[in-house]
Amino acid sequence: MSWRYEDGGAQRRQTVPGGLHVEPGSQLSVTSRVCPAVTMVVGSPEGALYLLRHTAGDGAVAIVERIDPVTLEPLATSADLPAGPVWPGGMGVADDGSLHVVFGNHAHRLSPDLEVLASRTLPRERPYNSFVTLPDGHLVTKDFGGSRPGVVVAADEREPCELVVLEPDTLDVVATLVLPEASIARLSGDGADVYVVGDTSLLRVRWTGSVLEIDDDFRPVYRSLEGQTFGWDCVIAGDHAWFLDNGDGSEQFSGSLRGHGVSTAPLHLVRVSLRSGEVAMHEVDGKAGGLVANPPVVDTDRGVVVGYDSGNGVIAGFDVDTLEVRWRRDQDHASHLLLYAGTGELVTGDHADVVVLDVTSGDELARADTGSGMQSVLFPAPGLDRDFYVCSFLAVARVQVE
């Protein structure tokens, strides 16, 4: 299965056609490879599978491997790619088969054989948390506006972030735009529109082909409650943007996000109309100390959206229209999600386990230990035949349905 970008693309739908077809008696077989500081795997239409890794510290380097899709062992490895201040970045496969990597305050373009074709130092001395690719091939990235391990940025000290547009071949900076507020979330996109979950509001920016123009008539405020904190990445689905709030505290990750939430207001699933800007919210579990670092998933066919509270260990399914809770279960999920559209099978986590759920009912269909020993806060990806990949900061694993 070709999975060229994190979350399957700029809309962050985290959805793939078909299904795993887990049946009564099915087992999950796991192949795990220990390799510290993994971020994600992506695949090319030709079947190549690439793994993004990095080292630690403010002088970190990023590393790309082409790996065997079954054994996970490296078949080729890039040179060390200058990165810089660490926060998980991103990687994608362009239309011409080359790879783009944004990590730290650097961007790189690699050939399918992992030779460096272009590199660029980005304008700010901060990590840039990945990118989205526009329909014309340009890349849009943004500096990370929040706290990270060892670098605490108080809420009243967050500075406005800046969007940067890169030419896809040379990685030259062709446009910039300083936003009206800070943003911790990753960017999302829908056509030429880029969506930014800011510290307090949702922003929309249009790429004209030469400049970035902010939509001054669209700035819905989602932070309206005392004790509520910032939102993470948004999913674009059904004429709405969907995300989860209460992201403060994620930099305290200790192998788990459980117990690290600092928000005193309950964590919410947030829905913003892309037409009217209307904001609707529903509590995930009604508890203080909620915390997330990633987006929900929206199944428009079945009319259900799944959100979670990693700080309190709860995952829940909501009705797309009413936002009423359809199901709720105690489960230590924290990573991005993976939805199989054909069957409604949802790949989730439970600390170091991987758990396949029925998205409609929340029923558990299958479970296995990934072998990583820690909770994933990163990106899953589909495989080629009833298999998928999960990443943690300590390992990459292939999970096969048998």
Short mmCIF file of C-alpha atoms in Angstrom, two decimals:
data_model
loop_
_atom_site.label_atom_id
_atom_site.label_comp_id
_atom_site.label_asym_id
_atom_site.label_seq_id
_atom_site.Cartn_x
_atom_site.Cartn_y
_atom_site.Cartn_z
CA MET A 1 0.00 0.00 0.00
CA SER A 2 1.43 3.39 -1.01
CA TRP A 3 1.44 5.70 2.04
CA ARG A 4 3.50 8.64 0.82
CA TYR A 5 2.88 11.08 3.66
CA GLU A 6 2.21 11.03 7.39
CA ASP A 7 -1.49 10.52 8.15
CA GLY A 8 -1.98 9.67 4.46
CA GLY A 9 -1.84 13.27 3.26
CA ALA A 10 -2.41 16.92 4.11
CA GLN A 11 -6.02 16.46 5.30
CA ARG A 12 -4.70 14.08 7.99
CA ARG A 13 -7.54 11.63 7.42
CA GLN A 14 -5.40 8.67 8.70
CA THR A 15 -7.61 6.47 6.52
CA VAL A 16 -6.74 3.71 4.06
CA PRO A 17 -9.07 1.69 1.78
CA GLY A 18 -9.84 -1.97 2.40
CA GLY A 19 -9.42 -3.75 5.68
CA LEU A 20 -7.38 -6.03 7.91
CA HIS A 21 -10.29 -8.50 8.04
CA VAL A 22 -9.73 -9.54 11.64
CA GLU A 23 -11.99 -12.52 12.35
CA PRO A 24 -12.76 -14.55 15.48
CA GLY A 25 -9.61 -16.49 16.24
CA SER A 26 -7.33 -14.13 14.31
CA GLN A 27 -3.96 -13.41 15.89
CA LEU A 28 -1.59 -10.47 15.47
CA SER A 29 1.99 -11.50 14.70
CA VAL A 30 4.62 -8.86 15.49
CA THR A 31 8.11 -8.32 14.08
CA SER A 32 9.90 -5.63 16.07
CA ARG A 33 13.24 -3.93 15.49
CA VAL A 34 14.84 -1.85 18.22
CA CYS A 35 16.11 1.41 16.77
CA PRO A 36 16.06 4.51 18.95
CA ALA A 37 14.41 7.79 17.96
CA VAL A 38 12.10 6.59 15.20
CA THR A 39 9.50 9.03 13.84
CA MET A 40 7.61 7.40 10.95
CA VAL A 41 7.60 5.12 7.94
CA VAL A 42 6.31 6.13 4.50
CA GLY A 43 6.10 4.12 1.29
CA SER A 44 6.52 4.84 -2.40
CA PRO A 45 4.14 3.65 -5.16
CA GLU A 46 6.95 1.35 -6.29
CA GLY A 47 6.88 -0.48 -2.96
CA ALA A 48 9.93 1.02 -1.25
CA LEU A 49 9.53 1.58 2.50
CA TYR A 50 11.42 4.41 4.21
CA LEU A 51 12.09 4.96 7.92
CA LEU A 52 12.88 8.36 9.47
CA ARG A 53 15.12 8.43 12.56
CA HIS A 54 17.15 11.03 14.42
CA THR A 55 19.71 11.59 17.16
CA ALA A 56 19.30 13.73 20.29
CA GLY A 57 20.19 17.24 21.37
CA ASP A 58 20.06 20.66 19.72
CA GLY A 59 22.73 19.56 17.24
CA ALA A 60 20.83 16.45 16.17
CA VAL A 61 21.00 14.80 12.76
CA ALA A 62 18.20 13.01 10.91
CA ILE A 63 18.69 9.66 9.17
CA VAL A 64 16.57 8.01 6.48
CA GLU A 65 16.69 4.26 5.88
CA ARG A 66 15.13 2.19 3.13
CA ILE A 67 14.04 -0.89 5.03
CA ASP A 68 12.89 -4.40 4.21
CA PRO A 69 9.07 -4.35 4.51
CA VAL A 70 9.03 -7.71 6.32
CA THR A 71 12.22 -7.95 8.39
CA LEU A 72 12.50 -4.14 8.91
CA GLU A 73 16.27 -4.35 8.49
CA PRO A 74 17.97 -1.47 6.62
CA LEU A 75 18.68 -1.99 2.92
CA ALA A 76 20.20 1.48 2.42
CA THR A 77 20.96 4.44 4.70
CA SER A 78 21.32 8.12 3.97
CA ALA A 79 24.19 10.29 5.09
CA ASP A 80 23.65 12.09 8.38
CA LEU A 81 21.30 14.97 7.56
CA PRO A 82 21.82 18.21 9.53
CA ALA A 83 18.73 18.73 11.70
CA GLY A 84 19.11 20.87 14.81
CA PRO A 85 16.73 21.36 17.76
CA VAL A 86 14.71 18.18 18.21
CA TRP A 87 10.98 17.75 17.90
CA PRO A 88 9.58 14.98 15.66
CA GLY A 89 9.69 16.20 12.07
CA GLY A 90 8.38 14.57 8.92
CA MET A 91 9.10 12.83 5.63
CA GLY A 92 7.18 12.36 2.40
CA VAL A 93 7.54 10.88 -1.08
CA ALA A 94 7.07 13.43 -3.88
CA ASP A 95 5.41 12.75 -7.23
CA ASP A 96 8.80 12.21 -8.88
CA GLY A 97 9.84 9.62 -6.27
CA SER A 98 12.25 11.87 -4.40
CA LEU A 99 11.93 12.22 -0.62
CA HIS A 100 11.44 15.42 1.36
CA VAL A 101 12.54 15.56 4.99
CA VAL A 102 11.92 18.43 7.43
CA PHE A 103 13.59 17.95 10.80
CA GLY A 104 14.94 20.44 13.30
CA ASN A 105 15.50 23.69 11.38
CA HIS A 106 16.56 21.99 8.14
CA ALA A 107 14.88 20.63 5.03
CA HIS A 108 16.38 18.03 2.69
CA ARG A 109 15.52 16.42 -0.63
CA LEU A 110 16.81 12.89 -1.27
CA SER A 111 16.77 10.62 -4.29
CA PRO A 112 14.96 7.27 -4.03
CA ASP A 113 18.44 5.82 -3.42
CA LEU A 114 18.87 8.25 -0.49
CA GLU A 115 21.48 10.51 -2.06
CA VAL A 116 21.18 14.15 -0.97
CA LEU A 117 19.88 16.33 -3.82
CA ALA A 118 19.27 19.58 -1.92
CA SER A 119 19.41 20.94 1.63
CA ARG A 120 18.20 24.14 3.22
CA THR A 121 18.59 25.79 6.63
CA LEU A 122 15.20 27.15 7.70
CA PRO A 123 14.85 30.75 8.95
CA ARG A 124 14.33 30.27 12.68
CA GLU A 125 16.51 28.55 15.26
CA ARG A 126 13.65 26.28 16.36
CA PRO A 127 12.43 22.85 15.34
CA TYR A 128 10.01 22.76 12.41
CA ASN A 129 7.45 20.04 13.00
CA SER A 130 7.07 18.50 9.54
CA PHE A 131 5.28 19.96 6.47
CA VAL A 132 2.38 19.59 4.07
CA THR A 133 2.66 19.42 0.29
CA LEU A 134 0.49 21.73 -1.79
CA PRO A 135 -1.18 20.64 -5.07
CA ASP A 136 1.52 22.42 -7.12
CA GLY A 137 4.28 20.53 -5.26
CA HIS A 138 5.47 23.33 -2.98
CA LEU A 139 6.10 22.47 0.67
CA VAL A 140 4.73 24.50 3.58
CA THR A 141 6.37 24.18 6.98
CA LYS A 142 6.17 26.02 10.30
CA ASP A 143 8.33 26.45 13.36
CA PHE A 144 7.19 24.72 16.56
CA GLY A 145 5.80 27.21 19.08
CA GLY A 146 5.64 25.17 22.29
CA SER A 147 7.69 23.53 25.01
CA ARG A 148 9.85 20.49 24.38
CA PRO A 149 11.95 18.34 26.71
CA GLY A 150 14.43 20.59 28.48
CA VAL A 151 13.06 23.76 26.85
CA VAL A 152 10.00 25.14 28.61
CA VAL A 153 8.13 28.02 26.97
CA ALA A 154 5.53 29.57 29.27
CA ALA A 155 2.11 30.21 27.73
CA ASP A 156 2.53 33.99 28.02
CA GLU A 157 5.95 33.80 26.35
CA ARG A 158 4.91 31.98 23.17
CA GLU A 159 5.83 33.96 20.08
CA PRO A 160 3.90 34.05 16.80
CA CYS A 161 5.04 31.31 14.42
CA GLU A 162 5.96 31.70 10.76
CA LEU A 163 4.84 29.73 7.71
CA VAL A 164 7.57 29.05 5.14
CA VAL A 165 6.98 27.87 1.55
CA LEU A 166 9.76 25.86 -0.11
CA GLU A 167 10.31 25.20 -3.81
CA PRO A 168 10.18 21.39 -4.05
CA ASP A 169 13.38 20.78 -6.05
CA THR A 170 15.87 23.32 -4.73
CA LEU A 171 14.14 23.91 -1.37
CA ASP A 172 14.58 27.65 -1.87
CA VAL A 173 12.38 29.78 0.39
CA VAL A 174 9.83 31.39 -1.94
CA ALA A 175 7.37 32.88 0.57
CA THR A 176 6.90 33.45 4.29
CA LEU A 177 4.08 34.66 6.52
CA VAL A 178 4.23 35.49 10.22
CA LEU A 179 1.06 34.25 11.89
CA PRO A 180 -0.90 36.30 14.43
CA GLU A 181 -0.24 33.76 17.20
CA ALA A 182 1.87 30.79 18.22
CA SER A 183 1.06 27.30 17.04
CA ILE A 184 2.17 23.97 18.48
CA ALA A 185 0.18 21.72 16.14
CA ARG A 186 1.31 20.34 12.78
CA LEU A 187 -0.11 21.93 9.66
CA SER A 188 -3.04 20.53 7.71
CA GLY A 189 -4.12 21.31 4.17
CA ASP A 190 -7.09 21.14 1.82
CA GLY A 191 -6.21 22.09 -1.74
CA ALA A 192 -4.48 25.48 -1.68
CA ASP A 193 -5.74 26.20 1.86
CA VAL A 194 -3.44 25.59 4.83
CA TYR A 195 -5.04 25.21 8.26
CA VAL A 196 -3.17 26.09 11.43
CA VAL A 197 -4.43 25.24 14.91
CA GLY A 198 -3.08 28.21 16.79
CA ASP A 199 -2.67 28.68 20.50
CA THR A 200 -6.24 30.02 20.77
CA SER A 201 -7.88 29.94 17.34
CA LEU A 202 -8.02 28.12 14.02
CA LEU A 203 -6.34 29.99 11.15
CA ARG A 204 -6.76 29.56 7.39
CA VAL A 205 -4.08 30.65 4.91
CA ARG A 206 -4.39 30.51 1.11
CA TRP A 207 -1.43 29.79 -1.19
CA THR A 208 -1.95 31.78 -4.40
CA GLY A 209 0.98 30.18 -6.22
CA SER A 210 3.32 32.99 -5.26
CA VAL A 211 2.29 34.34 -1.82
CA LEU A 212 0.54 33.26 1.35
CA GLU A 213 -2.61 35.20 2.24
CA ILE A 214 -4.29 34.85 5.63
CA ASP A 215 -8.10 34.71 5.64
CA ASP A 216 -8.93 37.62 7.94
CA ASP A 217 -12.61 36.66 7.94
CA PHE A 218 -11.94 33.19 9.35
CA ARG A 219 -10.43 33.02 12.83
CA PRO A 220 -12.77 31.01 15.06
CA VAL A 221 -11.66 30.93 18.71
CA TYR A 222 -11.81 27.48 20.33
CA ARG A 223 -10.13 28.34 23.66
CA SER A 224 -13.00 29.82 25.64
CA LEU A 225 -12.85 27.98 28.98
CA GLU A 226 -10.79 28.66 32.07
CA GLY A 227 -8.15 25.95 32.43
CA GLN A 228 -8.33 24.91 28.76
CA THR A 229 -5.05 24.67 26.82
CA PHE A 230 -4.00 24.57 23.16
CA GLY A 231 -5.12 22.18 20.45
CA TRP A 232 -3.12 19.79 18.29
CA ASP A 233 -3.21 18.81 14.58
CA CYS A 234 -6.58 19.07 12.81
CA VAL A 235 -8.30 16.61 10.50
CA ILE A 236 -10.15 18.06 7.50
CA ALA A 237 -13.32 16.02 6.88
CA GLY A 238 -16.95 16.74 6.04
CA ASP A 239 -16.54 20.54 5.70
CA HIS A 240 -15.12 20.70 9.21
CA ALA A 241 -11.79 20.80 11.00
CA TRP A 242 -11.58 18.33 13.89
CA PHE A 243 -9.00 18.34 16.67
CA LEU A 244 -8.42 17.76 20.39
CA ASP A 245 -7.51 20.44 22.92
CA ASN A 246 -5.52 20.40 26.19
CA GLY A 247 -2.10 19.78 24.68
CA ASP A 248 -0.14 21.41 27.50
CA GLY A 249 2.23 18.98 29.24
CA SER A 250 3.13 16.75 26.30
CA GLU A 251 6.80 17.70 26.62
CA GLN A 252 6.82 15.73 29.90
CA PHE A 253 6.43 12.42 28.05
CA SER A 254 8.21 9.73 30.08
CA GLY A 255 7.46 6.65 28.03
CA SER A 256 3.80 7.49 28.55
CA LEU A 257 1.59 10.59 28.60
CA ARG A 258 -0.51 9.13 31.42
CA GLY A 259 -0.60 11.47 34.41
CA HIS A 260 1.25 14.37 32.72
CA GLY A 261 -1.72 16.59 31.91
CA VAL A 262 -1.78 20.05 33.48
CA SER A 263 -5.06 21.41 32.10
CA THR A 264 -7.76 21.95 34.73
CA ALA A 265 -10.62 22.05 32.22
CA PRO A 266 -11.71 18.69 30.75
CA LEU A 267 -10.29 17.66 27.38
CA HIS A 268 -12.57 18.21 24.37
CA LEU A 269 -13.18 16.98 20.89
CA VAL A 270 -13.41 20.23 18.89
CA ARG A 271 -15.31 20.64 15.60
CA VAL A 272 -15.02 23.86 13.57
CA SER A 273 -17.15 24.51 10.49
CA LEU A 274 -14.99 25.54 7.55
CA ARG A 275 -17.95 27.45 6.11
CA SER A 276 -19.30 29.41 9.07
CA GLY A 277 -16.51 29.12 11.63
CA GLU A 278 -18.97 27.75 14.20
CA VAL A 279 -17.20 25.92 17.04
CA ALA A 280 -18.73 22.88 18.77
CA MET A 281 -17.09 20.84 21.52
CA HIS A 282 -17.75 17.75 23.61
CA GLU A 283 -15.81 16.46 26.61
CA VAL A 284 -13.96 13.19 26.07
CA ASP A 285 -14.23 12.05 29.69
CA GLY A 286 -15.00 15.08 31.88
CA LYS A 287 -11.78 14.76 33.91
CA ALA A 288 -9.14 17.32 34.78
CA GLY A 289 -5.54 16.56 33.82
CA GLY A 290 -6.41 15.63 30.26
CA LEU A 291 -3.62 15.56 27.68
CA VAL A 292 -3.11 14.71 24.01
CA ALA A 293 -0.39 15.28 21.43
CA ASN A 294 -2.14 14.06 18.28
CA PRO A 295 -5.37 14.26 16.21
CA PRO A 296 -8.67 12.37 16.26
CA VAL A 297 -9.92 10.28 13.32
CA VAL A 298 -13.18 10.85 11.43
CA ASP A 299 -15.14 8.06 9.72
CA THR A 300 -17.58 9.99 7.55
CA ASP A 301 -19.10 6.80 6.10
CA ARG A 302 -20.13 5.47 9.52
CA GLY A 303 -20.75 8.86 11.08
CA VAL A 304 -18.31 8.42 13.96
CA VAL A 305 -15.28 10.39 15.14
CA VAL A 306 -12.81 8.94 17.64
CA GLY A 307 -11.03 11.10 20.21
CA TYR A 308 -8.98 10.28 23.29
CA ASP A 309 -7.45 11.59 26.49
CA SER A 310 -3.93 10.21 26.88
CA GLY A 311 -3.44 11.89 30.26
CA ASN A 312 -6.31 9.90 31.79
CA GLY A 313 -6.23 6.81 29.57
CA VAL A 314 -9.64 7.10 27.85
CA ILE A 315 -10.66 6.68 24.19
CA ALA A 316 -14.18 7.38 22.89
CA GLY A 317 -16.32 7.37 19.76
CA PHE A 318 -18.65 10.32 19.05
CA ASP A 319 -21.51 10.88 16.64
CA VAL A 320 -20.30 13.11 13.80
CA ASP A 321 -23.48 15.20 13.77
CA THR A 322 -24.48 15.51 17.43
CA LEU A 323 -21.06 14.91 19.07
CA GLU A 324 -22.83 12.64 21.57
CA VAL A 325 -20.73 9.76 22.91
CA ARG A 326 -21.41 6.44 21.17
CA TRP A 327 -18.86 4.42 23.12
CA ARG A 328 -16.07 4.96 25.63
CA ARG A 329 -13.36 2.67 27.00
CA ASP A 330 -10.37 2.84 29.33
CA GLN A 331 -7.27 2.53 27.14
CA ASP A 332 -3.84 4.19 27.16
CA HIS A 333 -3.81 5.43 23.57
CA ALA A 334 -1.61 8.36 22.49
CA SER A 335 -0.44 7.98 18.86
CA HIS A 336 -1.90 8.99 15.52
CA LEU A 337 -4.59 6.56 14.38
CA LEU A 338 -5.08 4.32 11.34
CA LEU A 339 -8.59 3.62 10.02
CA TYR A 340 -9.43 0.94 7.44
CA ALA A 341 -12.36 2.44 5.55
CA GLY A 342 -13.70 -0.78 4.09
CA THR A 343 -14.15 -2.63 7.37
CA GLY A 344 -14.17 0.09 10.04
CA GLU A 345 -11.16 -1.45 11.78
CA LEU A 346 -9.21 1.11 13.79
CA VAL A 347 -5.56 0.66 14.80
CA THR A 348 -4.99 2.09 18.28
CA GLY A 349 -2.54 1.69 21.15
CA ASP A 350 -2.74 0.66 24.79
CA HIS A 351 0.63 1.66 26.25
CA ALA A 352 3.05 -0.77 24.49
CA ASP A 353 0.27 -2.90 22.97
CA VAL A 354 -1.36 -2.40 19.60
CA VAL A 355 -5.14 -2.85 19.66
CA VAL A 356 -7.51 -3.15 16.71
CA LEU A 357 -10.98 -1.80 17.52
CA ASP A 358 -14.32 -1.73 15.71
CA VAL A 359 -14.72 2.01 15.06
CA THR A 360 -18.52 1.83 15.30
CA SER A 361 -18.81 0.01 18.64
CA GLY A 362 -15.39 0.36 20.27
CA ASP A 363 -15.22 -3.42 20.63
CA GLU A 364 -11.73 -4.89 20.80
CA LEU A 365 -11.00 -7.19 17.84
CA ALA A 366 -7.33 -8.09 18.40
CA ARG A 367 -4.31 -7.12 20.50
CA ALA A 368 -0.56 -7.74 20.61
CA ASP A 369 2.57 -6.47 22.37
CA THR A 370 4.67 -4.36 19.97
CA GLY A 371 7.87 -5.12 21.87
CA SER A 372 8.77 -1.44 22.29
CA GLY A 373 8.16 -1.25 26.04
CA MET A 374 6.73 2.27 25.77
CA GLN A 375 3.68 4.13 24.53
CA SER A 376 3.69 5.30 20.92
CA VAL A 377 2.99 8.99 20.30
CA LEU A 378 3.97 8.68 16.63
CA PHE A 379 2.68 7.51 13.26
CA PRO A 380 1.31 4.16 12.08
CA ALA A 381 1.23 3.24 8.39
CA PRO A 382 -0.53 0.50 6.38
CA GLY A 383 1.37 -2.41 4.85
CA LEU A 384 0.75 -4.38 1.68
CA ASP A 385 -1.41 -7.32 2.82
CA ARG A 386 -3.30 -7.36 6.15
CA ASP A 387 -0.33 -5.79 7.90
CA PHE A 388 0.67 -2.38 9.22
CA TYR A 389 3.57 -0.59 10.90
CA VAL A 390 3.76 1.21 14.24
CA CYS A 391 6.57 3.40 15.56
CA SER A 392 7.72 4.39 19.01
CA PHE A 393 10.79 6.27 20.17
CA LEU A 394 12.49 2.91 20.75
CA ALA A 395 11.34 0.63 17.94
CA VAL A 396 9.54 0.07 14.66
CA ALA A 397 7.20 -2.92 14.42
CA ARG A 398 5.34 -4.73 11.66
CA VAL A 399 2.01 -6.22 12.74
CA GLN A 400 0.48 -8.97 10.60
CA VAL A 401 -3.03 -10.40 10.89
CA GLU A 402 -2.95 -14.21 10.83
#
